[in-house]
Amino acid sequence: MDTVTTRSPAKRVVTHHQKEVYESRDKKLHVLLPYDMEVETLTRLPGKSLMKFLCVCKTWYSLIRSQRFVASYCAAKPSRFIVAFTNNAGGDDPKRLFILSGEEETSSSSSSLVANLDMTIPSVTLPHGAYKYFSVHGFITCFEMSNFIICNPSTGQVITFHCKAPATSLGYDPVDDQFKALTHVTSNYDHNPSVMVHEVITLGRGGVVSRTQLTSPPYYRVTRGRCINGFMYYGAYAPWESKTPVFVCFDVRHERILSFITTPPEVLVWQAFTSLIEYKGKPAVVVPNCLRVSGSSFNCFNLWILEDVTKHEWSKQTFELPLYFPFTLGMGQRMISQGTNKAGEIIFSPTTLPGRAKPFYVFYFNPDTKSTRRVRIHGVADTEEFWSRYGLTGICCVSFSPQHNDSIAFL
């Protein structure tokens, strides 16, 4: 009888790490990366991709939602520009808000940029007049009827809540990382009120967290609010029935009217059509020098800068442009400034689209070289296909906001 012999396989040396892997073959295998490597990897992705990753696992959900990661993401991403426009203001066609964004220029000689459609919001329109969309730490806001609408183009989040007055503005407190809206309970139509009543709306957890009221001496508000470094500024006349111009300064963190800043009359000469911007970290106003008092066009403007908030000190610089910009009030065409790029160039943009499927241009003015360049923004309703697909008609109001933070924060 033949004997069959078998050789036992050599004993394999297994490391502690391999043993853990072998033992977890029937379990989910988790590979833990260092936190810094995870952050470095995830911050390279677009915001909308990160929103999909929230559903991958609880670990990623907690990481992406954490305040530390949100801050890292915002710091790692370059600023963008926002273009927002609405269909046929004042018409009977379906209302819709279009929000586009694109990367800001990397060179001061760029002649074109590209905008991509981020989101649309139905039943929202932008009426003719002085209203402009402002970008506040990654969010943009608008007002529709009695509703205040806040959206984040990077995440697609939209929240809507009721406000007592259309003069509502969004502020951001960088110390506590808190968003708050300031609205008015006292209306501009109230006759000579004894006090001005405001409502401060604290936001978070997907909506309104709290509402509190504060009072101040009466004033007549004429512009929208602009938040700069934790303080909100807007133009007004105080006392109520006087023509004494001031800028109201609201402290977002401590929820109080900080001061009424004495303002030269020329700064608010265009009243509700005033262009309040942030210039090198300070509040500033671009005041067109029009050919006629009623306004028509301008090739010269004054830049008023609030140099010292406590001392109420303003500086004035006058600049000439190489071409005329339209500045017709009411339903006419108008070129305004809503801010600067990182290089400090003042950007002028139209308040309405140029027409059906026509190119959309903005203008960059360099205060140092006194030069102006025209930049085309591709993708802003500049094709017949876009107009037909979304049923655009009539005059479409538009707003251009530079230096928008690419943020994945949630309210």
mmCIF file with all atom_site columns, N, CA and C in Angstrom, residues 168-237:
data_model
loop_
_atom_site.group_PDB
_atom_site.id
_atom_site.type_symbol
_atom_site.label_atom_id
_atom_site.label_alt_id
_atom_site.label_comp_id
_atom_site.label_asym_id
_atom_site.label_entity_id
_atom_site.label_seq_id
_atom_site.pdbx_PDB_ins_code
_atom_site.Cartn_x
_atom_site.Cartn_y
_atom_site.Cartn_z
_atom_site.occupancy
_atom_site.B_iso_or_equiv
_atom_site.pdbx_formal_charge
_atom_site.auth_seq_id
_atom_site.auth_comp_id
_atom_site.auth_asym_id
_atom_site.auth_atom_id
_atom_site.pdbx_PDB_model_num
ATOM 1   N N  . THR A 1 168 ? -34.644 94.902  5.299  1.00 0.00 ? 168 THR A N  1
ATOM 2   C CA . THR A 1 168 ? -33.997 93.885  6.113  1.00 0.00 ? 168 THR A CA 1
ATOM 3   C C  . THR A 1 168 ? -32.633 93.573  5.524  1.00 0.00 ? 168 THR A C  1
ATOM 4   N N  . SER A 1 169 ? -31.636 93.467  6.383  1.00 0.00 ? 169 SER A N  1
ATOM 5   C CA . SER A 1 169 ? -30.276 93.192  5.918  1.00 0.00 ? 169 SER A CA 1
ATOM 6   C C  . SER A 1 169 ? -29.646 92.105  6.772  1.00 0.00 ? 169 SER A C  1
ATOM 7   N N  . LEU A 1 170 ? -28.745 91.340  6.151  1.00 0.00 ? 170 LEU A N  1
ATOM 8   C CA . LEU A 1 170 ? -28.076 90.247  6.840  1.00 0.00 ? 170 LEU A CA 1
ATOM 9   C C  . LEU A 1 170 ? -26.706 90.701  7.336  1.00 0.00 ? 170 LEU A C  1
ATOM 10  N N  . GLY A 1 171 ? -26.380 90.345  8.576  1.00 0.00 ? 171 GLY A N  1
ATOM 11  C CA . GLY A 1 171 ? -25.082 90.652  9.149  1.00 0.00 ? 171 GLY A CA 1
ATOM 12  C C  . GLY A 1 171 ? -24.395 89.391  9.634  1.00 0.00 ? 171 GLY A C  1
ATOM 13  N N  . TYR A 1 172 ? -23.073 89.484  9.802  1.00 0.00 ? 172 TYR A N  1
ATOM 14  C CA . TYR A 1 172 ? -22.297 88.331  10.267 1.00 0.00 ? 172 TYR A CA 1
ATOM 15  C C  . TYR A 1 172 ? -21.339 88.761  11.358 1.00 0.00 ? 172 TYR A C  1
ATOM 16  N N  . ASP A 1 173 ? -21.361 88.021  12.462 1.00 0.00 ? 173 ASP A N  1
ATOM 17  C CA . ASP A 1 173 ? -20.456 88.260  13.577 1.00 0.00 ? 173 ASP A CA 1
ATOM 18  C C  . ASP A 1 173 ? -19.304 87.260  13.484 1.00 0.00 ? 173 ASP A C  1
ATOM 19  N N  . PRO A 1 174 ? -18.092 87.698  13.089 1.00 0.00 ? 174 PRO A N  1
ATOM 20  C CA . PRO A 1 174 ? -16.974 86.766  12.921 1.00 0.00 ? 174 PRO A CA 1
ATOM 21  C C  . PRO A 1 174 ? -16.430 86.216  14.229 1.00 0.00 ? 174 PRO A C  1
ATOM 22  N N  . VAL A 1 175 ? -16.708 86.866  15.352 1.00 0.00 ? 175 VAL A N  1
ATOM 23  C CA . VAL A 1 175 ? -16.199 86.398  16.644 1.00 0.00 ? 175 VAL A CA 1
ATOM 24  C C  . VAL A 1 175 ? -16.946 85.145  17.090 1.00 0.00 ? 175 VAL A C  1
ATOM 25  N N  . ASP A 1 176 ? -18.270 85.202  17.077 1.00 0.00 ? 176 ASP A N  1
ATOM 26  C CA . ASP A 1 176 ? -19.088 84.060  17.492 1.00 0.00 ? 176 ASP A CA 1
ATOM 27  C C  . ASP A 1 176 ? -19.571 83.223  16.311 1.00 0.00 ? 176 ASP A C  1
ATOM 28  N N  . ASP A 1 177 ? -19.135 83.567  15.091 1.00 0.00 ? 177 ASP A N  1
ATOM 29  C CA . ASP A 1 177 ? -19.547 82.844  13.881 1.00 0.00 ? 177 ASP A CA 1
ATOM 30  C C  . ASP A 1 177 ? -21.070 82.750  13.814 1.00 0.00 ? 177 ASP A C  1
ATOM 31  N N  . GLN A 1 178 ? -21.728 83.913  13.895 1.00 0.00 ? 178 GLN A N  1
ATOM 32  C CA . GLN A 1 178 ? -23.177 83.961  14.002 1.00 0.00 ? 178 GLN A CA 1
ATOM 33  C C  . GLN A 1 178 ? -23.765 84.921  12.970 1.00 0.00 ? 178 GLN A C  1
ATOM 34  N N  . PHE A 1 179 ? -24.811 84.467  12.277 1.00 0.00 ? 179 PHE A N  1
ATOM 35  C CA . PHE A 1 179 ? -25.527 85.306  11.323 1.00 0.00 ? 179 PHE A CA 1
ATOM 36  C C  . PHE A 1 179 ? -26.768 85.886  11.994 1.00 0.00 ? 179 PHE A C  1
ATOM 37  N N  . LYS A 1 180 ? -27.008 87.174  11.735 1.00 0.00 ? 180 LYS A N  1
ATOM 38  C CA . LYS A 1 180 ? -28.188 87.840  12.279 1.00 0.00 ? 180 LYS A CA 1
ATOM 39  C C  . LYS A 1 180 ? -28.755 88.787  11.226 1.00 0.00 ? 180 LYS A C  1
ATOM 40  N N  . ALA A 1 181 ? -30.065 88.895  11.183 1.00 0.00 ? 181 ALA A N  1
ATOM 41  C CA . ALA A 1 181 ? -30.729 89.829  10.278 1.00 0.00 ? 181 ALA A CA 1
ATOM 42  C C  . ALA A 1 181 ? -31.292 90.988  11.087 1.00 0.00 ? 181 ALA A C  1
ATOM 43  N N  . LEU A 1 182 ? -31.176 92.183  10.536 1.00 0.00 ? 182 LEU A N  1
ATOM 44  C CA . LEU A 1 182 ? -31.718 93.381  11.184 1.00 0.00 ? 182 LEU A CA 1
ATOM 45  C C  . LEU A 1 182 ? -32.848 93.917  10.329 1.00 0.00 ? 182 LEU A C  1
ATOM 46  N N  . THR A 1 183 ? -34.016 94.066  10.934 1.00 0.00 ? 183 THR A N  1
ATOM 47  C CA . THR A 1 183 ? -35.169 94.610  10.227 1.00 0.00 ? 183 THR A CA 1
ATOM 48  C C  . THR A 1 183 ? -35.798 95.716  11.064 1.00 0.00 ? 183 THR A C  1
ATOM 49  N N  . HIS A 1 184 ? -36.747 96.404  10.474 1.00 0.00 ? 184 HIS A N  1
ATOM 50  C CA . HIS A 1 184 ? -37.377 97.536  11.143 1.00 0.00 ? 184 HIS A CA 1
ATOM 51  C C  . HIS A 1 184 ? -38.837 97.224  11.454 1.00 0.00 ? 184 HIS A C  1
ATOM 52  N N  . VAL A 1 185 ? -39.216 97.478  12.691 1.00 0.00 ? 185 VAL A N  1
ATOM 53  C CA . VAL A 1 185 ? -40.626 97.403  13.068 1.00 0.00 ? 185 VAL A CA 1
ATOM 54  C C  . VAL A 1 185 ? -41.292 98.743  12.781 1.00 0.00 ? 185 VAL A C  1
ATOM 55  N N  . THR A 1 186 ? -40.572 99.824  13.066 1.00 0.00 ? 186 THR A N  1
ATOM 56  C CA . THR A 1 186 ? -41.055 101.162 12.733 1.00 0.00 ? 186 THR A CA 1
ATOM 57  C C  . THR A 1 186 ? -40.859 101.384 11.239 1.00 0.00 ? 186 THR A C  1
ATOM 58  N N  . SER A 1 187 ? -41.914 101.758 10.558 1.00 0.00 ? 187 SER A N  1
ATOM 59  C CA . SER A 1 187 ? -41.854 101.935 9.113  1.00 0.00 ? 187 SER A CA 1
ATOM 60  C C  . SER A 1 187 ? -41.409 103.347 8.748  1.00 0.00 ? 187 SER A C  1
ATOM 61  N N  . ASN A 1 188 ? -40.826 103.471 7.556  1.00 0.00 ? 188 ASN A N  1
ATOM 62  C CA . ASN A 1 188 ? -40.488 104.790 7.030  1.00 0.00 ? 188 ASN A CA 1
ATOM 63  C C  . ASN A 1 188 ? -41.737 105.637 6.787  1.00 0.00 ? 188 ASN A C  1
ATOM 64  N N  . TYR A 1 189 ? -42.878 104.966 6.707  1.00 0.00 ? 189 TYR A N  1
ATOM 65  C CA . TYR A 1 189 ? -44.131 105.692 6.448  1.00 0.00 ? 189 TYR A CA 1
ATOM 66  C C  . TYR A 1 189 ? -44.796 106.184 7.733  1.00 0.00 ? 189 TYR A C  1
ATOM 67  N N  . ASP A 1 190 ? -44.288 105.757 8.879  1.00 0.00 ? 190 ASP A N  1
ATOM 68  C CA . ASP A 1 190 ? -44.820 106.286 10.146 1.00 0.00 ? 190 ASP A CA 1
ATOM 69  C C  . ASP A 1 190 ? -44.443 107.760 10.259 1.00 0.00 ? 190 ASP A C  1
ATOM 70  N N  . HIS A 1 191 ? -45.362 108.560 10.738 1.00 0.00 ? 191 HIS A N  1
ATOM 71  C CA . HIS A 1 191 ? -45.134 110.006 10.801 1.00 0.00 ? 191 HIS A CA 1
ATOM 72  C C  . HIS A 1 191 ? -44.461 110.386 12.109 1.00 0.00 ? 191 HIS A C  1
ATOM 73  N N  . ASN A 1 192 ? -43.223 110.843 12.008 1.00 0.00 ? 192 ASN A N  1
ATOM 74  C CA . ASN A 1 192 ? -42.481 111.409 13.132 1.00 0.00 ? 192 ASN A CA 1
ATOM 75  C C  . ASN A 1 192 ? -42.581 110.562 14.403 1.00 0.00 ? 192 ASN A C  1
ATOM 76  N N  . PRO A 1 193 ? -42.091 109.325 14.367 1.00 0.00 ? 193 PRO A N  1
ATOM 77  C CA . PRO A 1 193 ? -42.157 108.479 15.568 1.00 0.00 ? 193 PRO A CA 1
ATOM 78  C C  . PRO A 1 193 ? -41.205 108.988 16.647 1.00 0.00 ? 193 PRO A C  1
ATOM 79  N N  . SER A 1 194 ? -41.505 108.652 17.900 1.00 0.00 ? 194 SER A N  1
ATOM 80  C CA . SER A 1 194 ? -40.664 109.095 19.020 1.00 0.00 ? 194 SER A CA 1
ATOM 81  C C  . SER A 1 194 ? -39.412 108.229 19.163 1.00 0.00 ? 194 SER A C  1
ATOM 82  N N  . VAL A 1 195 ? -39.516 106.954 18.780 1.00 0.00 ? 195 VAL A N  1
ATOM 83  C CA . VAL A 1 195 ? -38.358 106.044 18.805 1.00 0.00 ? 195 VAL A CA 1
ATOM 84  C C  . VAL A 1 195 ? -38.391 105.167 17.554 1.00 0.00 ? 195 VAL A C  1
ATOM 85  N N  . MET A 1 196 ? -37.249 104.600 17.227 1.00 0.00 ? 196 MET A N  1
ATOM 86  C CA . MET A 1 196 ? -37.146 103.648 16.118 1.00 0.00 ? 196 MET A CA 1
ATOM 87  C C  . MET A 1 196 ? -37.039 102.248 16.706 1.00 0.00 ? 196 MET A C  1
ATOM 88  N N  . VAL A 1 197 ? -37.979 101.382 16.346 1.00 0.00 ? 197 VAL A N  1
ATOM 89  C CA . VAL A 1 197 ? -37.988 100.014 16.856 1.00 0.00 ? 197 VAL A CA 1
ATOM 90  C C  . VAL A 1 197 ? -37.423 99.073  15.795 1.00 0.00 ? 197 VAL A C  1
ATOM 91  N N  . HIS A 1 198 ? -36.433 98.272  16.185 1.00 0.00 ? 198 HIS A N  1
ATOM 92  C CA . HIS A 1 198 ? -35.808 97.306  15.291 1.00 0.00 ? 198 HIS A CA 1
ATOM 93  C C  . HIS A 1 198 ? -36.058 95.889  15.810 1.00 0.00 ? 198 HIS A C  1
ATOM 94  N N  . GLU A 1 199 ? -35.905 94.932  14.934 1.00 0.00 ? 199 GLU A N  1
ATOM 95  C CA . GLU A 1 199 ? -35.962 93.531  15.326 1.00 0.00 ? 199 GLU A CA 1
ATOM 96  C C  . GLU A 1 199 ? -34.684 92.845  14.856 1.00 0.00 ? 199 GLU A C  1
ATOM 97  N N  . VAL A 1 200 ? -34.009 92.177  15.782 1.00 0.00 ? 200 VAL A N  1
ATOM 98  C CA . VAL A 1 200 ? -32.795 91.421  15.475 1.00 0.00 ? 200 VAL A CA 1
ATOM 99  C C  . VAL A 1 200 ? -33.162 89.940  15.440 1.00 0.00 ? 200 VAL A C  1
ATOM 100 N N  . ILE A 1 201 ? -32.929 89.315  14.296 1.00 0.00 ? 201 ILE A N  1
ATOM 101 C CA . ILE A 1 201 ? -33.308 87.919  14.090 1.00 0.00 ? 201 ILE A CA 1
ATOM 102 C C  . ILE A 1 201 ? -32.041 87.071  14.049 1.00 0.00 ? 201 ILE A C  1
ATOM 103 N N  . THR A 1 202 ? -31.865 86.223  15.048 1.00 0.00 ? 202 THR A N  1
ATOM 104 C CA . THR A 1 202 ? -30.713 85.330  15.105 1.00 0.00 ? 202 THR A CA 1
ATOM 105 C C  . THR A 1 202 ? -31.027 84.058  14.335 1.00 0.00 ? 202 THR A C  1
ATOM 106 N N  . LEU A 1 203 ? -30.090 83.642  13.467 1.00 0.00 ? 203 LEU A N  1
ATOM 107 C CA . LEU A 1 203 ? -30.319 82.517  12.568 1.00 0.00 ? 203 LEU A CA 1
ATOM 108 C C  . LEU A 1 203 ? -29.453 81.321  12.943 1.00 0.00 ? 203 LEU A C  1
ATOM 109 N N  . GLY A 1 204 ? -29.965 80.125  12.629 1.00 0.00 ? 204 GLY A N  1
ATOM 110 C CA . GLY A 1 204 ? -29.246 78.887  12.903 1.00 0.00 ? 204 GLY A CA 1
ATOM 111 C C  . GLY A 1 204 ? -30.201 77.715  12.900 1.00 0.00 ? 204 GLY A C  1
ATOM 112 N N  . ARG A 1 205 ? -29.637 76.489  12.842 1.00 0.00 ? 205 ARG A N  1
ATOM 113 C CA . ARG A 1 205 ? -30.438 75.264  12.867 1.00 0.00 ? 205 ARG A CA 1
ATOM 114 C C  . ARG A 1 205 ? -31.508 75.261  11.779 1.00 0.00 ? 205 ARG A C  1
ATOM 115 N N  . GLY A 1 206 ? -31.189 75.855  10.628 1.00 0.00 ? 206 GLY A N  1
ATOM 116 C CA . GLY A 1 206 ? -32.103 75.808  9.494  1.00 0.00 ? 206 GLY A CA 1
ATOM 117 C C  . GLY A 1 206 ? -33.185 76.861  9.499  1.00 0.00 ? 206 GLY A C  1
ATOM 118 N N  . GLY A 1 207 ? -33.090 77.864  10.345 1.00 0.00 ? 207 GLY A N  1
ATOM 119 C CA . GLY A 1 207 ? -34.118 78.887  10.361 1.00 0.00 ? 207 GLY A CA 1
ATOM 120 C C  . GLY A 1 207 ? -33.875 79.912  11.449 1.00 0.00 ? 207 GLY A C  1
ATOM 121 N N  . VAL A 1 208 ? -34.964 80.436  11.985 1.00 0.00 ? 208 VAL A N  1
ATOM 122 C CA . VAL A 1 208 ? -34.903 81.483  13.007 1.00 0.00 ? 208 VAL A CA 1
ATOM 123 C C  . VAL A 1 208 ? -34.734 80.852  14.385 1.00 0.00 ? 208 VAL A C  1
ATOM 124 N N  . VAL A 1 209 ? -33.712 81.310  15.115 1.00 0.00 ? 209 VAL A N  1
ATOM 125 C CA . VAL A 1 209 ? -33.477 80.830  16.478 1.00 0.00 ? 209 VAL A CA 1
ATOM 126 C C  . VAL A 1 209 ? -34.187 81.716  17.490 1.00 0.00 ? 209 VAL A C  1
ATOM 127 N N  . SER A 1 210 ? -34.074 83.048  17.291 1.00 0.00 ? 210 SER A N  1
ATOM 128 C CA . SER A 1 210 ? -34.704 83.963  18.237 1.00 0.00 ? 210 SER A CA 1
ATOM 129 C C  . SER A 1 210 ? -34.958 85.306  17.565 1.00 0.00 ? 210 SER A C  1
ATOM 130 N N  . ARG A 1 211 ? -35.847 86.071  18.142 1.00 0.00 ? 211 ARG A N  1
ATOM 131 C CA . ARG A 1 211 ? -36.147 87.437  17.707 1.00 0.00 ? 211 ARG A CA 1
ATOM 132 C C  . ARG A 1 211 ? -36.154 88.333  18.940 1.00 0.00 ? 211 ARG A C  1
ATOM 133 N N  . THR A 1 212 ? -35.392 89.413  18.860 1.00 0.00 ? 212 THR A N  1
ATOM 134 C CA . THR A 1 212 ? -35.362 90.385  19.953 1.00 0.00 ? 212 THR A CA 1
ATOM 135 C C  . THR A 1 212 ? -35.537 91.779  19.369 1.00 0.00 ? 212 THR A C  1
ATOM 136 N N  . GLN A 1 213 ? -36.003 92.705  20.203 1.00 0.00 ? 213 GLN A N  1
ATOM 137 C CA . GLN A 1 213 ? -36.217 94.073  19.747 1.00 0.00 ? 213 GLN A CA 1
ATOM 138 C C  . GLN A 1 213 ? -35.264 95.028  20.453 1.00 0.00 ? 213 GLN A C  1
ATOM 139 N N  . LEU A 1 214 ? -34.904 96.073  19.724 1.00 0.00 ? 214 LEU A N  1
ATOM 140 C CA . LEU A 1 214 ? -34.110 97.151  20.307 1.00 0.00 ? 214 LEU A CA 1
ATOM 141 C C  . LEU A 1 214 ? -34.618 98.469  19.759 1.00 0.00 ? 214 LEU A C  1
ATOM 142 N N  . THR A 1 215 ? -34.342 99.548  20.483 1.00 0.00 ? 215 THR A N  1
ATOM 143 C CA . THR A 1 215 ? -34.816 100.867 20.069 1.00 0.00 ? 215 THR A CA 1
ATOM 144 C C  . THR A 1 215 ? -33.640 101.823 19.932 1.00 0.00 ? 215 THR A C  1
ATOM 145 N N  . SER A 1 216 ? -33.891 102.895 19.186 1.00 0.00 ? 216 SER A N  1
ATOM 146 C CA . SER A 1 216 ? -32.893 103.943 19.001 1.00 0.00 ? 216 SER A CA 1
ATOM 147 C C  . SER A 1 216 ? -33.631 105.248 18.744 1.00 0.00 ? 216 SER A C  1
ATOM 148 N N  . PRO A 1 217 ? -32.917 106.371 18.742 1.00 0.00 ? 217 PRO A N  1
ATOM 149 C CA . PRO A 1 217 ? -33.553 107.614 18.310 1.00 0.00 ? 217 PRO A CA 1
ATOM 150 C C  . PRO A 1 217 ? -34.083 107.450 16.883 1.00 0.00 ? 217 PRO A C  1
ATOM 151 N N  . PRO A 1 218 ? -35.154 108.152 16.523 1.00 0.00 ? 218 PRO A N  1
ATOM 152 C CA . PRO A 1 218 ? -35.765 107.968 15.202 1.00 0.00 ? 218 PRO A CA 1
ATOM 153 C C  . PRO A 1 218 ? -34.880 108.472 14.076 1.00 0.00 ? 218 PRO A C  1
ATOM 154 N N  . TYR A 1 219 ? -34.959 107.804 12.945 1.00 0.00 ? 219 TYR A N  1
ATOM 155 C CA . TYR A 1 219 ? -34.254 108.219 11.734 1.00 0.00 ? 219 TYR A CA 1
ATOM 156 C C  . TYR A 1 219 ? -35.005 107.670 10.525 1.00 0.00 ? 219 TYR A C  1
ATOM 157 N N  . TYR A 1 220 ? -34.686 108.211 9.365  1.00 0.00 ? 220 TYR A N  1
ATOM 158 C CA . TYR A 1 220 ? -35.333 107.793 8.117  1.00 0.00 ? 220 TYR A CA 1
ATOM 159 C C  . TYR A 1 220 ? -34.291 107.065 7.265  1.00 0.00 ? 220 TYR A C  1
ATOM 160 N N  . ARG A 1 221 ? -34.460 105.777 7.108  1.00 0.00 ? 221 ARG A N  1
ATOM 161 C CA . ARG A 1 221 ? -33.488 104.949 6.394  1.00 0.00 ? 221 ARG A CA 1
ATOM 162 C C  . ARG A 1 221 ? -33.636 105.114 4.887  1.00 0.00 ? 221 ARG A C  1
ATOM 163 N N  . VAL A 1 222 ? -32.484 105.216 4.167  1.00 0.00 ? 222 VAL A N  1
ATOM 164 C CA . VAL A 1 222 ? -32.549 105.430 2.716  1.00 0.00 ? 222 VAL A CA 1
ATOM 165 C C  . VAL A 1 222 ? -31.772 104.391 1.909  1.00 0.00 ? 222 VAL A C  1
ATOM 166 N N  . THR A 1 223 ? -30.923 103.587 2.535  1.00 0.00 ? 223 THR A N  1
ATOM 167 C CA . THR A 1 223 ? -30.162 102.577 1.784  1.00 0.00 ? 223 THR A CA 1
ATOM 168 C C  . THR A 1 223 ? -30.270 101.222 2.465  1.00 0.00 ? 223 THR A C  1
ATOM 169 N N  . ARG A 1 224 ? -29.862 100.188 1.745  1.00 0.00 ? 224 ARG A N  1
ATOM 170 C CA . ARG A 1 224 ? -29.739 98.857  2.321  1.00 0.00 ? 224 ARG A CA 1
ATOM 171 C C  . ARG A 1 224 ? -28.486 98.781  3.190  1.00 0.00 ? 224 ARG A C  1
ATOM 172 N N  . GLY A 1 225 ? -28.450 97.794  4.068  1.00 0.00 ? 225 GLY A N  1
ATOM 173 C CA . GLY A 1 225 ? -27.308 97.639  4.951  1.00 0.00 ? 225 GLY A CA 1
ATOM 174 C C  . GLY A 1 225 ? -26.186 96.849  4.306  1.00 0.00 ? 225 GLY A C  1
ATOM 175 N N  . ARG A 1 226 ? -24.963 97.190  4.668  1.00 0.00 ? 226 ARG A N  1
ATOM 176 C CA . ARG A 1 226 ? -23.777 96.471  4.198  1.00 0.00 ? 226 ARG A CA 1
ATOM 177 C C  . ARG A 1 226 ? -22.946 96.071  5.409  1.00 0.00 ? 226 ARG A C  1
ATOM 178 N N  . CYS A 1 227 ? -22.676 94.753  5.580  1.00 0.00 ? 227 CYS A N  1
ATOM 179 C CA . CYS A 1 227 ? -21.939 94.273  6.736  1.00 0.00 ? 227 CYS A CA 1
ATOM 180 C C  . CYS A 1 227 ? -20.451 94.221  6.418  1.00 0.00 ? 227 CYS A C  1
ATOM 181 N N  . ILE A 1 228 ? -19.646 94.872  7.261  1.00 0.00 ? 228 ILE A N  1
ATOM 182 C CA . ILE A 1 228 ? -18.199 94.927  7.090  1.00 0.00 ? 228 ILE A CA 1
ATOM 183 C C  . ILE A 1 228 ? -17.550 94.674  8.446  1.00 0.00 ? 228 ILE A C  1
ATOM 184 N N  . ASN A 1 229 ? -16.812 93.577  8.552  1.00 0.00 ? 229 ASN A N  1
ATOM 185 C CA . ASN A 1 229 ? -16.063 93.250  9.768  1.00 0.00 ? 229 ASN A CA 1
ATOM 186 C C  . ASN A 1 229 ? -16.926 93.235  11.031 1.00 0.00 ? 229 ASN A C  1
ATOM 187 N N  . GLY A 1 230 ? -18.116 92.687  10.915 1.00 0.00 ? 230 GLY A N  1
ATOM 188 C CA . GLY A 1 230 ? -18.975 92.533  12.077 1.00 0.00 ? 230 GLY A CA 1
ATOM 189 C C  . GLY A 1 230 ? -19.855 93.719  12.405 1.00 0.00 ? 230 GLY A C  1
ATOM 190 N N  . PHE A 1 231 ? -19.830 94.749  11.550 1.00 0.00 ? 231 PHE A N  1
ATOM 191 C CA . PHE A 1 231 ? -20.674 95.930  11.753 1.00 0.00 ? 231 PHE A CA 1
ATOM 192 C C  . PHE A 1 231 ? -21.472 96.202  10.483 1.00 0.00 ? 231 PHE A C  1
ATOM 193 N N  . MET A 1 232 ? -22.729 96.552  10.663 1.00 0.00 ? 232 MET A N  1
ATOM 194 C CA . MET A 1 232 ? -23.595 96.844  9.535  1.00 0.00 ? 232 MET A CA 1
ATOM 195 C C  . MET A 1 232 ? -23.752 98.358  9.395  1.00 0.00 ? 232 MET A C  1
ATOM 196 N N  . TYR A 1 233 ? -23.622 98.842  8.157  1.00 0.00 ? 233 TYR A N  1
ATOM 197 C CA . TYR A 1 233 ? -23.720 100.272 7.875  1.00 0.00 ? 233 TYR A CA 1
ATOM 198 C C  . TYR A 1 233 ? -24.836 100.509 6.855  1.00 0.00 ? 233 TYR A C  1
ATOM 199 N N  . TYR A 1 234 ? -25.584 101.590 7.059  1.00 0.00 ? 234 TYR A N  1
ATOM 200 C CA . TYR A 1 234 ? -26.565 101.992 6.052  1.00 0.00 ? 234 TYR A CA 1
ATOM 201 C C  . TYR A 1 234 ? -26.847 103.485 6.199  1.00 0.00 ? 234 TYR A C  1
ATOM 202 N N  . GLY A 1 235 ? -27.211 104.098 5.074  1.00 0.00 ? 235 GLY A N  1
ATOM 203 C CA . GLY A 1 235 ? -27.451 105.528 5.052  1.00 0.00 ? 235 GLY A CA 1
ATOM 204 C C  . GLY A 1 235 ? -28.829 105.896 5.559  1.00 0.00 ? 235 GLY A C  1
ATOM 205 N N  . ALA A 1 236 ? -28.924 107.069 6.196  1.00 0.00 ? 236 ALA A N  1
ATOM 206 C CA . ALA A 1 236 ? -30.202 107.517 6.755  1.00 0.00 ? 236 ALA A CA 1
ATOM 207 C C  . ALA A 1 236 ? -30.172 109.027 6.958  1.00 0.00 ? 236 ALA A C  1
ATOM 208 N N  . TYR A 1 237 ? -31.345 109.560 7.308  1.00 0.00 ? 237 TYR A N  1
ATOM 209 C CA . TYR A 1 237 ? -31.446 110.955 7.728  1.00 0.00 ? 237 TYR A CA 1
ATOM 210 C C  . TYR A 1 237 ? -31.892 110.976 9.188  1.00 0.00 ? 237 TYR A C  1
#
